Coordinates of N, CA and C and ligand atoms in Angstrom, one line a residue:
M1 N -9.3 8.9 99.4 CA -8.5 8.0 100.3 C -8.4 8.7 101.7
S2 N -8.4 7.9 102.8 CA -8.4 8.5 104.1 C -7.0 9.2 104.4
Q3 N -7.1 10.2 105.3 CA -5.9 11.0 105.7 C -5.0 10.1 106.6
V4 N -3.7 10.1 106.3 CA -2.8 9.3 107.1 C -1.5 10.2 107.4
T5 N -0.8 9.7 108.4 CA 0.4 10.5 108.8 C 1.7 9.9 108.4
R6 N 1.6 8.7 107.9 CA 2.9 8.0 107.4 C 2.6 7.3 106.1
Y7 N 3.7 6.9 105.4 CA 3.5 6.1 104.2 C 3.2 4.7 104.6
H8 N 2.6 3.9 103.6 CA 2.3 2.5 103.8 C 3.6 1.7 104.2
P9 N 3.5 0.7 105.1 CA 4.7 0.0 105.5 C 5.4 -0.6 104.3
I10 N 4.7 -1.1 103.3 CA 5.4 -1.7 102.1 C 6.3 -0.6 101.4
L11 N 5.7 0.6 101.4 CA 6.5 1.7 100.8 C 7.7 2.1 101.6
V12 N 7.5 2.0 102.9 CA 8.7 2.3 103.8 C 9.8 1.3 103.6
I13 N 9.4 0.0 103.5 CA 10.4 -1.0 103.2 C 11.1 -0.8 101.9
L14 N 10.3 -0.5 100.9 CA 10.8 -0.3 99.5 C 11.7 0.9 99.5
H15 N 11.3 2.0 100.2 CA 12.1 3.2 100.2 C 13.5 3.0 100.7
W16 N 13.6 2.3 101.9 CA 15.0 2.1 102.5 C 15.8 1.0 101.7
L17 N 15.1 0.0 101.2 CA 15.8 -1.0 100.4 C 16.4 -0.4 99.2
L18 N 15.5 0.4 98.5 CA 16.0 1.0 97.2 C 17.1 2.0 97.5
A19 N 17.0 2.8 98.6 CA 18.1 3.7 98.9 C 19.4 2.9 99.1
F20 N 19.4 1.8 99.8 CA 20.6 1.0 100.0 C 21.1 0.4 98.6
F21 N 20.2 -0.2 97.9 CA 20.6 -0.8 96.6 C 21.2 0.2 95.6
I22 N 20.5 1.4 95.5 CA 20.9 2.4 94.5 C 22.3 2.9 94.9
I23 N 22.5 3.2 96.2 CA 23.8 3.8 96.7 C 24.9 2.7 96.4
M24 N 24.6 1.4 96.7 CA 25.6 0.4 96.5 C 25.9 0.3 95.0
A25 N 24.9 0.3 94.1 CA 25.1 0.2 92.7 C 25.9 1.4 92.1
L26 N 25.6 2.6 92.7 CA 26.4 3.7 92.2 C 27.8 3.6 92.7
A27 N 28.0 3.3 93.9 CA 29.4 3.2 94.5 C 30.2 2.1 93.8
M28 N 29.6 0.9 93.7 CA 30.3 -0.2 93.1 C 30.6 0.0 91.6
G29 N 29.6 0.6 90.9 CA 29.8 0.9 89.5 C 30.9 1.9 89.3
Y30 N 30.9 3.0 90.1 CA 31.8 4.1 89.9 C 33.2 3.8 90.4
F31 N 33.3 3.3 91.7 CA 34.6 3.1 92.3 C 35.3 1.8 92.0
V32 N 34.5 0.7 91.7 CA 35.1 -0.6 91.5 C 35.0 -1.0 90.0
M33 N 33.8 -1.1 89.5 CA 33.6 -1.8 88.2 C 34.2 -1.0 87.1
S34 N 34.0 0.3 87.0 CA 34.5 1.1 85.9 C 36.0 1.2 86.0
Q35 N 36.6 0.9 87.2 CA 38.1 1.0 87.3 C 38.7 -0.3 87.1
T36 N 37.9 -1.4 86.9 CA 38.5 -2.7 86.6 C 38.5 -3.0 85.1
P37 N 39.7 -3.3 84.5 CA 39.7 -3.6 83.1 C 38.9 -4.8 82.7
N38 N 38.3 -4.9 81.5 CA 37.5 -6.0 81.1 C 38.3 -7.3 81.0
S39 N 39.7 -7.2 81.0 CA 40.5 -8.4 80.9 C 40.7 -9.0 82.3
A40 N 40.3 -8.3 83.4 CA 40.5 -8.9 84.7 C 39.6 -10.1 84.9
P41 N 40.1 -11.2 85.5 CA 39.3 -12.4 85.7 C 38.1 -12.1 86.6
E42 N 38.1 -11.2 87.5 CA 37.0 -11.0 88.4 C 35.9 -10.1 87.8
K43 N 36.1 -9.6 86.5 CA 35.2 -8.7 85.9 C 33.8 -9.4 85.6
L44 N 33.9 -10.6 85.2 CA 32.6 -11.3 84.9 C 31.7 -11.4 86.1
E45 N 32.3 -11.7 87.3 CA 31.5 -11.9 88.5 C 30.9 -10.5 88.9
M46 N 31.7 -9.4 88.7 CA 31.2 -8.1 89.0 C 30.0 -7.7 88.1
L47 N 30.2 -8.0 86.9 CA 29.1 -7.7 85.9 C 27.8 -8.5 86.3
R48 N 28.0 -9.8 86.7 CA 26.9 -10.6 87.0 C 26.1 -9.9 88.2
G49 N 26.8 -9.5 89.2 CA 26.2 -8.9 90.4 C 25.5 -7.6 90.0
H50 N 26.2 -6.8 89.2 CA 25.8 -5.4 88.9 C 24.5 -5.5 88.0
M51 N 24.5 -6.4 87.0 CA 23.4 -6.5 86.1 C 22.2 -7.0 86.8
A52 N 22.4 -8.1 87.6 CA 21.2 -8.6 88.3 C 20.7 -7.6 89.3
G53 N 21.6 -6.9 90.0 CA 21.2 -5.9 91.0 C 20.5 -4.8 90.3
G54 N 21.0 -4.3 89.2 CA 20.3 -3.2 88.4 C 18.9 -3.6 88.0
M55 N 18.7 -4.8 87.5 CA 17.4 -5.2 87.1 C 16.4 -5.3 88.3
L56 N 17.0 -5.8 89.5 CA 16.2 -5.8 90.7 C 15.8 -4.4 91.1
I57 N 16.7 -3.5 91.0 CA 16.4 -2.1 91.4 C 15.2 -1.6 90.5
L58 N 15.3 -1.9 89.2 CA 14.2 -1.5 88.3 C 12.9 -2.1 88.7
A59 N 12.9 -3.4 89.0 CA 11.6 -4.1 89.4 C 11.1 -3.5 90.7
L60 N 11.9 -3.3 91.6 CA 11.4 -2.7 92.9 C 10.9 -1.3 92.7
M61 N 11.5 -0.5 91.8 CA 11.1 0.8 91.5 C 9.7 0.8 90.9
V62 N 9.4 -0.1 90.0 CA 8.1 -0.2 89.4 C 7.1 -0.6 90.4
L63 N 7.5 -1.6 91.3 CA 6.6 -2.0 92.4 C 6.3 -0.8 93.3
R64 N 7.3 0.0 93.6 CA 7.1 1.1 94.4 C 6.1 2.1 93.8
F65 N 6.3 2.3 92.6 CA 5.4 3.3 91.9 C 3.9 2.8 92.0
V66 N 3.7 1.5 91.8 CA 2.3 0.9 91.8 C 1.8 1.0 93.3
V67 N 2.6 0.6 94.3 CA 2.1 0.7 95.7 C 1.8 2.1 96.1
R68 N 2.6 3.1 95.6 CA 2.4 4.5 96.0 C 1.1 5.0 95.4
W69 N 0.8 4.5 94.2 CA -0.4 4.9 93.5 C -1.6 4.3 94.2
M70 N -1.5 3.1 94.7 CA -2.6 2.3 95.3 C -2.9 2.6 96.8
T71 N -1.9 3.3 97.5 CA -2.1 3.5 98.9 C -2.2 5.0 99.2
S72 N -2.8 5.3 100.4 CA -2.9 6.7 100.8 C -1.6 7.1 101.4
H73 N -1.2 8.4 101.2 CA 0.0 8.9 101.7 C -0.2 10.2 102.4
P74 N 0.7 10.6 103.2 CA 0.6 11.9 104.0 C 0.5 13.1 103.0
P75 N -0.1 14.2 103.4 CA -0.1 15.4 102.5 C 1.3 15.9 102.3
Q76 N 1.5 16.6 101.2 CA 2.9 17.0 100.8 C 3.5 17.9 101.9
A77 N 4.7 17.6 102.3 CA 5.4 18.4 103.3 C 5.6 19.8 102.8
T78 N 5.6 20.8 103.7 CA 5.8 22.1 103.2 C 7.0 22.8 103.9
T79 N 7.7 23.7 103.1 CA 8.8 24.4 103.7 C 8.4 25.8 104.1
G80 N 7.2 26.2 103.6 CA 6.9 27.6 103.9 C 7.3 28.5 102.7
N81 N 8.0 27.9 101.7 CA 8.4 28.6 100.5 C 7.7 28.0 99.3
A82 N 6.8 28.7 98.6 CA 6.0 28.1 97.5 C 6.9 27.5 96.4
A83 N 8.0 28.2 96.0 CA 8.8 27.7 94.9 C 9.5 26.4 95.3
L84 N 10.0 26.3 96.5 CA 10.6 25.1 97.0 C 9.6 23.9 97.0
D85 N 8.4 24.3 97.5 CA 7.3 23.3 97.6 C 6.9 22.7 96.2
R86 N 7.0 23.6 95.2 CA 6.6 23.1 93.8 C 7.7 22.2 93.3
F87 N 9.0 22.5 93.7 CA 10.2 21.8 93.2 C 10.2 20.4 93.7
A88 N 9.8 20.2 95.0 CA 9.9 18.8 95.6 C 9.3 17.7 94.8
P89 N 8.0 17.8 94.4 CA 7.5 16.6 93.6 C 8.3 16.4 92.3
L90 N 8.8 17.4 91.7 CA 9.5 17.3 90.5 C 10.8 16.4 90.7
T91 N 11.5 16.6 91.8 CA 12.7 15.9 92.1 C 12.3 14.4 92.4
H92 N 11.1 14.2 93.1 CA 10.7 12.8 93.4 C 10.4 12.1 92.1
Y93 N 9.7 12.7 91.2 CA 9.4 12.0 89.9 C 10.7 11.8 89.1
G94 N 11.6 12.8 89.3 CA 13.0 12.7 88.6 C 13.6 11.4 89.0
F95 N 13.5 10.9 90.2 CA 14.1 9.7 90.6 C 13.6 8.5 89.8
Y96 N 12.3 8.4 89.6 CA 11.7 7.3 88.8 C 12.2 7.4 87.4
I97 N 12.2 8.6 86.8 CA 12.6 8.7 85.4 C 14.1 8.3 85.3
L98 N 15.0 8.8 86.2 CA 16.4 8.6 86.0 C 16.7 7.1 86.3
V99 N 16.0 6.5 87.2 CA 16.3 5.0 87.5 C 15.9 4.2 86.3
V100 N 14.8 4.5 85.7 CA 14.3 3.8 84.5 C 15.4 4.0 83.3
L101 N 15.9 5.2 83.2 CA 16.9 5.5 82.1 C 18.2 4.8 82.4
M102 N 18.5 4.7 83.7 CA 19.8 4.1 84.2 C 19.7 2.6 83.8
A103 N 18.6 1.9 84.2 CA 18.5 0.5 83.9 C 18.4 0.3 82.4
G104 N 17.7 1.2 81.7 CA 17.5 1.1 80.2 C 18.9 1.2 79.5
T105 N 19.7 2.1 79.9 CA 21.0 2.3 79.2 C 21.9 1.1 79.6
G106 N 21.8 0.7 80.8 CA 22.6 -0.5 81.2 C 22.3 -1.7 80.5
F107 N 20.9 -1.9 80.3 CA 20.4 -3.1 79.6 C 20.8 -3.0 78.1
A108 N 20.7 -1.8 77.6 CA 21.0 -1.7 76.1 C 22.5 -1.9 75.9
T109 N 23.4 -1.4 76.8 CA 24.8 -1.7 76.7 C 25.1 -3.2 76.8
A110 N 24.4 -3.8 77.7 CA 24.6 -5.3 77.9 C 24.2 -6.0 76.6
L111 N 23.1 -5.6 76.0 CA 22.7 -6.3 74.8 C 23.6 -6.1 73.7
A112 N 24.1 -4.8 73.5 CA 25.0 -4.5 72.4 C 26.3 -5.2 72.5
A113 N 26.7 -5.4 73.8 CA 28.0 -6.1 74.0 C 27.9 -7.6 74.1
G114 N 26.7 -8.1 73.9 CA 26.5 -9.6 74.0 C 26.6 -10.1 75.4
L115 N 26.4 -9.3 76.4 CA 26.7 -9.7 77.8 C 25.8 -10.9 78.3
P116 N 24.5 -10.9 77.9 CA 23.6 -12.0 78.5 C 24.3 -13.4 78.3
A117 N 24.8 -13.6 77.1 CA 25.4 -14.9 76.8 C 26.7 -15.1 77.5
I118 N 27.5 -14.0 77.6 CA 28.8 -14.1 78.2 C 28.7 -14.2 79.7
V119 N 27.9 -13.4 80.3 CA 27.8 -13.3 81.8 C 26.9 -14.3 82.4
F120 N 25.8 -14.6 81.8 CA 24.8 -15.5 82.4 C 24.8 -16.9 81.7
G121 N 25.2 -16.9 80.4 CA 25.1 -18.1 79.6 C 26.5 -18.9 79.6
N122 N 27.5 -18.3 80.2 CA 28.9 -18.9 80.2 C 29.3 -19.3 78.8
S123 N 29.1 -18.5 77.8 CA 29.4 -18.8 76.4 C 31.0 -18.9 76.3
G124 N 31.7 -18.3 77.2 CA 33.2 -18.4 77.0 C 33.8 -17.4 76.1
D125 N 32.9 -16.6 75.4 CA 33.4 -15.5 74.5 C 34.1 -14.4 75.4
P126 N 35.1 -13.8 74.9 CA 35.7 -12.7 75.7 C 34.8 -11.5 75.7
L127 N 35.1 -10.7 76.8 CA 34.4 -9.4 76.9 C 35.0 -8.4 75.9
P128 N 34.3 -7.4 75.3 CA 34.9 -6.4 74.5 C 36.0 -5.7 75.3
E129 N 37.0 -5.1 74.6 CA 38.1 -4.5 75.4 C 37.6 -3.4 76.4
T130 N 36.6 -2.7 75.9 CA 36.0 -1.6 76.8 C 34.5 -1.5 76.4
F131 N 33.7 -1.0 77.4 CA 32.3 -0.7 77.0 C 32.1 0.7 76.6
L132 N 33.2 1.5 76.7 CA 33.1 3.0 76.5 C 32.9 3.3 75.0
T133 N 33.0 2.3 74.1 CA 32.7 2.6 72.7 C 31.2 2.6 72.4
F134 N 30.4 2.2 73.4 CA 28.9 2.2 73.2 C 28.3 3.5 73.8
P135 N 27.6 4.2 72.9 CA 27.0 5.5 73.4 C 26.1 5.3 74.6
T136 N 25.4 4.1 74.7 CA 24.6 3.9 75.9 C 25.4 3.8 77.1
R137 N 26.6 3.3 77.0 CA 27.5 3.2 78.2 C 27.9 4.6 78.7
I138 N 28.2 5.5 77.7 CA 28.5 6.9 78.0 C 27.3 7.5 78.8
A139 N 26.1 7.3 78.2 CA 24.9 7.9 78.8 C 24.7 7.3 80.2
H140 N 25.0 6.0 80.4 CA 24.9 5.4 81.7 C 25.7 6.1 82.8
G141 N 26.9 6.6 82.4 CA 27.8 7.3 83.3 C 27.2 8.7 83.6
Y142 N 26.7 9.4 82.6 CA 26.1 10.7 82.9 C 24.9 10.6 83.8
I143 N 24.1 9.6 83.5 CA 22.8 9.4 84.3 C 23.2 9.1 85.7
A144 N 24.3 8.3 85.9 CA 24.7 7.9 87.3 C 25.1 9.2 88.0
A145 N 25.8 10.2 87.3 CA 26.1 11.4 88.0 C 24.9 12.2 88.3
A146 N 23.9 12.2 87.5 CA 22.6 12.9 87.7 C 21.9 12.3 88.9
I147 N 21.9 11.0 89.0 CA 21.2 10.3 90.2 C 22.0 10.7 91.5
A148 N 23.3 10.7 91.4 CA 24.1 11.0 92.6 C 23.8 12.4 93.1
A149 N 23.7 13.4 92.1 CA 23.4 14.8 92.4 C 22.0 14.9 93.1
L150 N 21.0 14.2 92.5 CA 19.6 14.2 93.0 C 19.5 13.6 94.4
L151 N 20.3 12.6 94.6 CA 20.3 11.9 95.9 C 20.9 12.9 96.9
A152 N 21.9 13.6 96.6 CA 22.5 14.6 97.5 C 21.5 15.6 97.9
L153 N 20.8 16.1 96.9 CA 19.8 17.1 97.1 C 18.6 16.6 98.0
H154 N 18.2 15.4 97.7 CA 17.1 14.7 98.4 C 17.5 14.6 99.9
V155 N 18.8 14.1 100.2 CA 19.2 13.9 101.6 C 19.3 15.3 102.3
A156 N 19.8 16.3 101.6 CA 19.9 17.6 102.2 C 18.5 18.2 102.5
A157 N 17.6 18.0 101.6 CA 16.2 18.5 101.9 C 15.6 17.8 103.1
A158 N 15.8 16.4 103.1 CA 15.2 15.7 104.2 C 15.8 16.1 105.6
L159 N 17.2 16.4 105.6 CA 17.8 16.8 106.8 C 17.4 18.2 107.2
Y160 N 17.1 19.1 106.2 CA 16.7 20.4 106.4 C 15.3 20.4 107.1
H161 N 14.4 19.5 106.6 CA 13.1 19.4 107.2 C 13.2 18.9 108.7
Q162 N 14.0 17.8 108.8 CA 14.1 17.2 110.1 C 14.8 18.1 111.2
F163 N 15.9 18.7 110.8 CA 16.7 19.4 111.9 C 16.6 21.0 111.9
V164 N 16.2 21.6 110.7 CA 16.1 23.0 110.7 C 14.6 23.4 110.9
L165 N 13.7 22.8 110.1 CA 12.3 23.1 110.3 C 11.7 22.3 111.5
K166 N 12.4 21.2 111.9 CA 11.9 20.4 113.0 C 10.5 19.9 112.8
D167 N 10.2 19.4 111.6 CA 8.8 19.0 111.4 C 8.7 17.4 111.4
S168 N 9.7 16.8 111.9 CA 9.7 15.3 112.1 C 9.4 14.6 110.8
L169 N 10.0 15.0 109.7 CA 9.7 14.4 108.4 C 10.0 12.9 108.3
F170 N 11.1 12.5 109.0 CA 11.5 11.1 109.0 C 10.4 10.1 109.5
R171 N 9.6 10.6 110.4 CA 8.5 9.7 110.9 C 7.6 9.2 109.8
R172 N 7.4 10.1 108.8 CA 6.5 9.7 107.7 C 7.0 8.5 106.9
M173 N 8.4 8.4 106.9 CA 9.0 7.2 106.1 C 9.4 6.2 107.1
F174 N 8.6 5.9 108.1 CA 9.0 4.9 109.1 C 7.7 4.2 109.6
F175 N 7.9 3.0 110.2 CA 6.7 2.2 110.7 C 6.0 2.9 111.9
G176 N 4.7 2.6 112.0 CA 4.0 3.2 113.2 C 2.5 3.4 112.8
K177 N 1.8 3.9 113.8 CA 0.4 4.1 113.6 C 0.2 5.2 112.4
R178 N -0.7 4.9 111.5 CA -0.8 5.8 110.3 C -2.0 6.6 110.4
K179 N -3.1 6.1 111.0 CA -4.4 6.9 110.9 C -4.3 8.0 111.9
V180 N -5.0 9.2 111.4 CA -5.0 10.4 112.3 C -5.9 10.1 113.5
Ligands
HEM1 C1 19.4 1.1 87.9 C2 20.4 0.9 88.6 C3 21.8 1.0 88.1 C4 22.8 1.8 88.7 C5 22.6 2.8 89.9 C6 24.0 1.6 87.9 C7 25.3 2.3 88.2 C8 26.4 2.2 87.4 C9 27.6 3.0 87.5 C10 27.8 4.1 88.6 C11 28.5 2.6 86.6 C12 29.9 3.2 86.3 C13 29.6 4.5 85.5 C14 30.8 5.3 85.2 O1 31.7 5.3 86.0 O2 30.9 6.0 84.2 C15 27.9 1.5 85.8 C16 28.5 0.8 84.8 C17 27.9 -0.2 84.1 N1 26.6 -0.7 84.2 FE1 25.2 0.0 85.6 N2 23.8 0.7 86.9 C18 22.5 0.3 87.0 C19 21.8 -0.6 86.2 C20 22.5 -1.4 85.3 C21 21.8 -2.5 84.5 C22 20.3 -2.9 84.6 C23 22.8 -3.0 83.7 C24 22.7 -4.2 82.7 C25 21.7 -5.1 82.6 C26 24.0 -2.3 83.9 C27 25.2 -2.5 83.2 C28 26.4 -1.8 83.3 C29 27.6 -2.0 82.5 C30 27.8 -3.0 81.4 C31 28.5 -1.0 83.0 C32 29.9 -0.8 82.4 C33 31.0 -1.3 83.4 C34 32.4 -0.9 82.9 O3 32.5 0.1 82.2 O4 33.3 -1.6 83.3 N3 23.8 -1.3 84.8 N4 26.6 1.3 86.3

């Protein structure tokens, strides 16, 4: 594939859309949804938004993986430190794996608790008292913490490139002329 200086515009859109949706899902899930008892009237609406949003994140992540594979992208950014340079792609693949696990454990919890019928089918059945009796729900919480930690590392690394190494890394994940 030909040498380019930026990612494909579809990847740029998917990157920033996913960043927004994943941060929203983490924040809403941790600060709002898990703090709201299942007996609260607004819980059904929250679950509807969270489950639909989570499945959308998974679909966009799969699309992103395919587009990344099909388009040419800039050479790997370097820090000048071989160990750090080897670590970077591992963290990037880590995002794909953790997001798939996040959606998988969320989906499995929803199935185990009968949520598709309650939340989307308006069956009128009550929600279980808590979701924390499901091992998949416990895993969902731990994976959320792992994604948040990886996100913090990812942002710190991007800022280090941009402001300490001054290699204009952000340009690569933005629109503009791609061909050298
Ligand atoms: C991939 C993106 C997703 C992210 C970032 C995400 C994030 C979160 C977070 C942060 C929590 C609270 C965890 C805690 O405080 O321990 C949560 C809870 C939950 N999520 Fe997700 N989630 C995602 C996908 C899904 C999907 C696809 C479903 C179902 C189809 C789902 C269903 C649930 C359920 C049922 C809860 C429990 C709510 C409660 O305890 O009140 N999630 N999610």
